Amino acid sequence: MTTDAFLADCRACLSFDLLSNTWNAVVLWALRDGPRRPVELRERIGGISSKVLTETLRRLQFNGLVDRQAHPDMPSGVEYQLTTLGRTLLAPIDAVGAWAFEHGDEVMAAQEAACTSAPQSPPPTRQNRSTA
């Protein structure tokens, strides 16, 4: 990897962008055991609206990570499954999940400490990160 590996138009940024969307990794993980209909995904995930699930599935399909299969004989008529490319993201998602399980309490403690200390400006967002 070169020092230019994390420039704005690089492949590493593309992969981080795919995983930074809250629902992308969750939906990919929910599909790890095989094809699912949208209603099954919503039940399995919980807390995701139909609209957000549809947008997420379309985004994942656009990026080649999920396939959409139409089945006229099924009640909902469609199910989604991971592509070979989508399956390659399961290991990194699992690694991030393991890191979160191991260090999540530390992160939450740091956030709580930051909130109880003297008032500060809000944490940097993606838009203002370069000036932070």
PDB file of C-alpha atoms in Angstrom:
ATOM      1  CA  MET A   1       0.000   0.000   0.000  1.00  0.00           C
ATOM      2  CA  THR A   2       1.364   3.405  -0.918  1.00  0.00           C
ATOM      3  CA  THR A   3       1.015   6.632   1.037  1.00  0.00           C
ATOM      4  CA  ASP A   4      -1.676   7.635  -1.461  1.00  0.00           C
ATOM      5  CA  ALA A   5      -3.879   4.690  -0.449  1.00  0.00           C
ATOM      6  CA  PHE A   6      -6.328   6.870   1.477  1.00  0.00           C
ATOM      7  CA  LEU A   7      -6.790   9.780  -0.911  1.00  0.00           C
ATOM      8  CA  ALA A   8     -10.347  10.881  -1.695  1.00  0.00           C
ATOM      9  CA  ASP A   9     -10.704   8.910  -4.923  1.00  0.00           C
ATOM     10  CA  CYS A  10      -8.978   5.726  -3.772  1.00  0.00           C
ATOM     11  CA  ARG A  11     -10.345   2.202  -3.454  1.00  0.00           C
ATOM     12  CA  ALA A  12      -9.838   2.190   0.323  1.00  0.00           C
ATOM     13  CA  CYS A  13     -12.165   5.179   0.667  1.00  0.00           C
ATOM     14  CA  LEU A  14     -14.714   3.403  -1.502  1.00  0.00           C
ATOM     15  CA  SER A  15     -14.701   0.415   0.828  1.00  0.00           C
ATOM     16  CA  PHE A  16     -14.944   2.604   3.942  1.00  0.00           C
ATOM     17  CA  ASP A  17     -17.846   4.475   2.355  1.00  0.00           C
ATOM     18  CA  LEU A  18     -19.637   1.162   1.746  1.00  0.00           C
ATOM     19  CA  LEU A  19     -19.216   0.158   5.381  1.00  0.00           C
ATOM     20  CA  SER A  20     -19.830   3.590   6.894  1.00  0.00           C
ATOM     21  CA  ASN A  21     -23.514   3.553   5.996  1.00  0.00           C
ATOM     22  CA  THR A  22     -25.217   2.223   9.110  1.00  0.00           C
ATOM     23  CA  TRP A  23     -27.496  -0.204   7.325  1.00  0.00           C
ATOM     24  CA  ASN A  24     -25.184  -1.579   4.620  1.00  0.00           C
ATOM     25  CA  ALA A  25     -23.199  -3.824   6.953  1.00  0.00           C
ATOM     26  CA  VAL A  26     -26.320  -4.819   8.910  1.00  0.00           C
ATOM     27  CA  VAL A  27     -28.176  -5.920   5.772  1.00  0.00           C
ATOM     28  CA  LEU A  28     -25.131  -7.752   4.397  1.00  0.00           C
ATOM     29  CA  TRP A  29     -24.765  -9.568   7.726  1.00  0.00           C
ATOM     30  CA  ALA A  30     -28.478 -10.438   7.757  1.00  0.00           C
ATOM     31  CA  LEU A  31     -28.073 -12.056   4.315  1.00  0.00           C
ATOM     32  CA  ARG A  32     -25.063 -14.181   5.310  1.00  0.00           C
ATOM     33  CA  ASP A  33     -27.093 -17.379   5.755  1.00  0.00           C
ATOM     34  CA  GLY A  34     -28.839 -17.235   2.397  1.00  0.00           C
ATOM     35  CA  PRO A  35     -31.562 -15.479   0.413  1.00  0.00           C
ATOM     36  CA  ARG A  36     -34.220 -13.515   2.267  1.00  0.00           C
ATOM     37  CA  ARG A  37     -37.428 -11.746   1.346  1.00  0.00           C
ATOM     38  CA  PRO A  38     -37.690  -8.090   2.415  1.00  0.00           C
ATOM     39  CA  VAL A  39     -40.198  -8.909   5.172  1.00  0.00           C
ATOM     40  CA  GLU A  40     -37.797 -11.539   6.550  1.00  0.00           C
ATOM     41  CA  LEU A  41     -34.955  -9.026   6.496  1.00  0.00           C
ATOM     42  CA  ARG A  42     -37.017  -6.445   8.393  1.00  0.00           C
ATOM     43  CA  GLU A  43     -37.935  -9.042  11.029  1.00  0.00           C
ATOM     44  CA  ARG A  44     -34.360 -10.231  11.329  1.00  0.00           C
ATOM     45  CA  ILE A  45     -32.838  -6.744  11.516  1.00  0.00           C
ATOM     46  CA  GLY A  46     -35.442  -4.845  13.521  1.00  0.00           C
ATOM     47  CA  GLY A  47     -35.538  -1.058  13.665  1.00  0.00           C
ATOM     48  CA  ILE A  48     -35.309  -0.505   9.911  1.00  0.00           C
ATOM     49  CA  SER A  49     -38.184   0.972   7.951  1.00  0.00           C
ATOM     50  CA  SER A  50     -39.348  -0.506   4.659  1.00  0.00           C
ATOM     51  CA  LYS A  51     -38.176   2.634   2.860  1.00  0.00           C
ATOM     52  CA  VAL A  52     -34.668   2.530   4.329  1.00  0.00           C
ATOM     53  CA  LEU A  53     -34.390  -1.221   3.699  1.00  0.00           C
ATOM     54  CA  THR A  54     -35.405  -0.742   0.060  1.00  0.00           C
ATOM     55  CA  GLU A  55     -32.883   2.103  -0.377  1.00  0.00           C
ATOM     56  CA  THR A  56     -30.155   0.029   1.248  1.00  0.00           C
ATOM     57  CA  LEU A  57     -30.873  -3.038  -0.883  1.00  0.00           C
ATOM     58  CA  ARG A  58     -30.836  -0.902  -4.043  1.00  0.00           C
ATOM     59  CA  ARG A  59     -27.514   0.670  -3.010  1.00  0.00           C
ATOM     60  CA  LEU A  60     -26.006  -2.750  -2.284  1.00  0.00           C
ATOM     61  CA  GLN A  61     -27.312  -4.082  -5.585  1.00  0.00           C
ATOM     62  CA  PHE A  62     -25.881  -1.040  -7.427  1.00  0.00           C
ATOM     63  CA  ASN A  63     -22.490  -1.797  -5.880  1.00  0.00           C
ATOM     64  CA  GLY A  64     -22.615  -5.463  -6.902  1.00  0.00           C
ATOM     65  CA  LEU A  65     -22.909  -6.797  -3.351  1.00  0.00           C
ATOM     66  CA  VAL A  66     -26.492  -8.106  -3.475  1.00  0.00           C
ATOM     67  CA  ASP A  67     -28.575  -9.836  -6.151  1.00  0.00           C
ATOM     68  CA  ARG A  68     -32.333  -9.372  -6.467  1.00  0.00           C
ATOM     69  CA  GLN A  69     -34.282 -12.423  -7.576  1.00  0.00           C
ATOM     70  CA  ALA A  70     -37.876 -12.050  -8.748  1.00  0.00           C
ATOM     71  CA  HIS A  71     -40.176 -15.003  -7.958  1.00  0.00           C
ATOM     72  CA  PRO A  72     -43.726 -14.513  -9.290  1.00  0.00           C
ATOM     73  CA  ASP A  73     -44.909 -17.574  -7.343  1.00  0.00           C
ATOM     74  CA  MET A  74     -43.914 -16.069  -3.949  1.00  0.00           C
ATOM     75  CA  PRO A  75     -46.224 -13.732  -1.988  1.00  0.00           C
ATOM     76  CA  SER A  76     -43.758 -10.829  -1.899  1.00  0.00           C
ATOM     77  CA  GLY A  77     -42.349 -11.873  -5.264  1.00  0.00           C
ATOM     78  CA  VAL A  78     -38.728 -10.994  -4.553  1.00  0.00           C
ATOM     79  CA  GLU A  79     -35.790 -12.090  -2.444  1.00  0.00           C
ATOM     80  CA  TYR A  80     -32.247 -10.852  -2.034  1.00  0.00           C
ATOM     81  CA  GLN A  81     -28.991 -12.710  -1.636  1.00  0.00           C
ATOM     82  CA  LEU A  82     -25.322 -11.888  -1.354  1.00  0.00           C
ATOM     83  CA  THR A  83     -23.192 -11.991  -4.448  1.00  0.00           C
ATOM     84  CA  THR A  84     -19.737 -13.536  -4.382  1.00  0.00           C
ATOM     85  CA  LEU A  85     -18.396 -10.007  -4.001  1.00  0.00           C
ATOM     86  CA  GLY A  86     -20.816  -9.300  -1.155  1.00  0.00           C
ATOM     87  CA  ARG A  87     -19.633 -12.430   0.680  1.00  0.00           C
ATOM     88  CA  THR A  88     -16.089 -11.044   0.660  1.00  0.00           C
ATOM     89  CA  LEU A  89     -17.245  -8.259   3.006  1.00  0.00           C
ATOM     90  CA  LEU A  90     -18.468 -10.645   5.714  1.00  0.00           C
ATOM     91  CA  ALA A  91     -14.987 -11.142   7.219  1.00  0.00           C
ATOM     92  CA  PRO A  92     -14.291  -7.377   7.557  1.00  0.00           C
ATOM     93  CA  ILE A  93     -17.786  -6.826   8.997  1.00  0.00           C
ATOM     94  CA  ASP A  94     -17.166  -9.622  11.481  1.00  0.00           C
ATOM     95  CA  ALA A  95     -13.800  -8.074  12.419  1.00  0.00           C
ATOM     96  CA  VAL A  96     -15.364  -4.652  13.028  1.00  0.00           C
ATOM     97  CA  GLY A  97     -18.112  -6.287  15.089  1.00  0.00           C
ATOM     98  CA  ALA A  98     -15.516  -8.131  17.198  1.00  0.00           C
ATOM     99  CA  TRP A  99     -13.618  -4.875  17.723  1.00  0.00           C
ATOM    100  CA  ALA A 100     -16.844  -3.130  18.773  1.00  0.00           C
ATOM    101  CA  PHE A 101     -17.688  -5.930  21.200  1.00  0.00           C
ATOM    102  CA  GLU A 102     -14.215  -5.727  22.734  1.00  0.00           C
ATOM    103  CA  HIS A 103     -13.848  -1.924  22.830  1.00  0.00           C
ATOM    104  CA  GLY A 104     -17.406  -0.557  22.726  1.00  0.00           C
ATOM    105  CA  ASP A 105     -17.513   0.147  26.468  1.00  0.00           C
ATOM    106  CA  GLU A 106     -14.284   2.144  26.207  1.00  0.00           C
ATOM    107  CA  VAL A 107     -15.664   4.239  23.349  1.00  0.00           C
ATOM    108  CA  MET A 108     -18.910   4.903  25.202  1.00  0.00           C
ATOM    109  CA  ALA A 109     -16.970   5.860  28.344  1.00  0.00           C
ATOM    110  CA  ALA A 110     -14.863   8.305  26.325  1.00  0.00           C
ATOM    111  CA  GLN A 111     -18.011   9.812  24.804  1.00  0.00           C
ATOM    112  CA  GLU A 112     -19.621  10.145  28.231  1.00  0.00           C
ATOM    113  CA  ALA A 113     -16.471  11.764  29.641  1.00  0.00           C
ATOM    114  CA  ALA A 114     -16.379  14.197  26.724  1.00  0.00           C
ATOM    115  CA  CYS A 115     -20.040  15.116  27.264  1.00  0.00           C
ATOM    116  CA  THR A 116     -19.589  15.755  30.979  1.00  0.00           C
ATOM    117  CA  SER A 117     -16.430  17.861  30.602  1.00  0.00           C
ATOM    118  CA  ALA A 118     -16.381  21.560  29.710  1.00  0.00           C
ATOM    119  CA  PRO A 119     -18.587  22.494  26.739  1.00  0.00           C
ATOM    120  CA  GLN A 120     -16.839  21.897  23.454  1.00  0.00           C
ATOM    121  CA  SER A 121     -17.641  22.295  19.841  1.00  0.00           C
ATOM    122  CA  PRO A 122     -19.454  19.291  18.367  1.00  0.00           C
ATOM    123  CA  PRO A 123     -17.332  16.402  17.097  1.00  0.00           C
ATOM    124  CA  PRO A 124     -16.152  16.717  13.506  1.00  0.00           C
ATOM    125  CA  THR A 125     -18.486  15.404  10.845  1.00  0.00           C
ATOM    126  CA  ARG A 126     -17.546  14.117   7.458  1.00  0.00           C
ATOM    127  CA  GLN A 127     -18.206  17.558   5.953  1.00  0.00           C
ATOM    128  CA  ASN A 128     -15.999  19.492   8.390  1.00  0.00           C
ATOM    129  CA  ARG A 129     -13.406  16.823   9.216  1.00  0.00           C
ATOM    130  CA  SER A 130     -10.682  18.460   7.134  1.00  0.00           C
ATOM    131  CA  THR A 131     -10.851  21.597   9.260  1.00  0.00           C
ATOM    132  CA  ALA A 132     -10.963  19.762  12.589  1.00  0.00           C
TER     133      ALA A 132
END
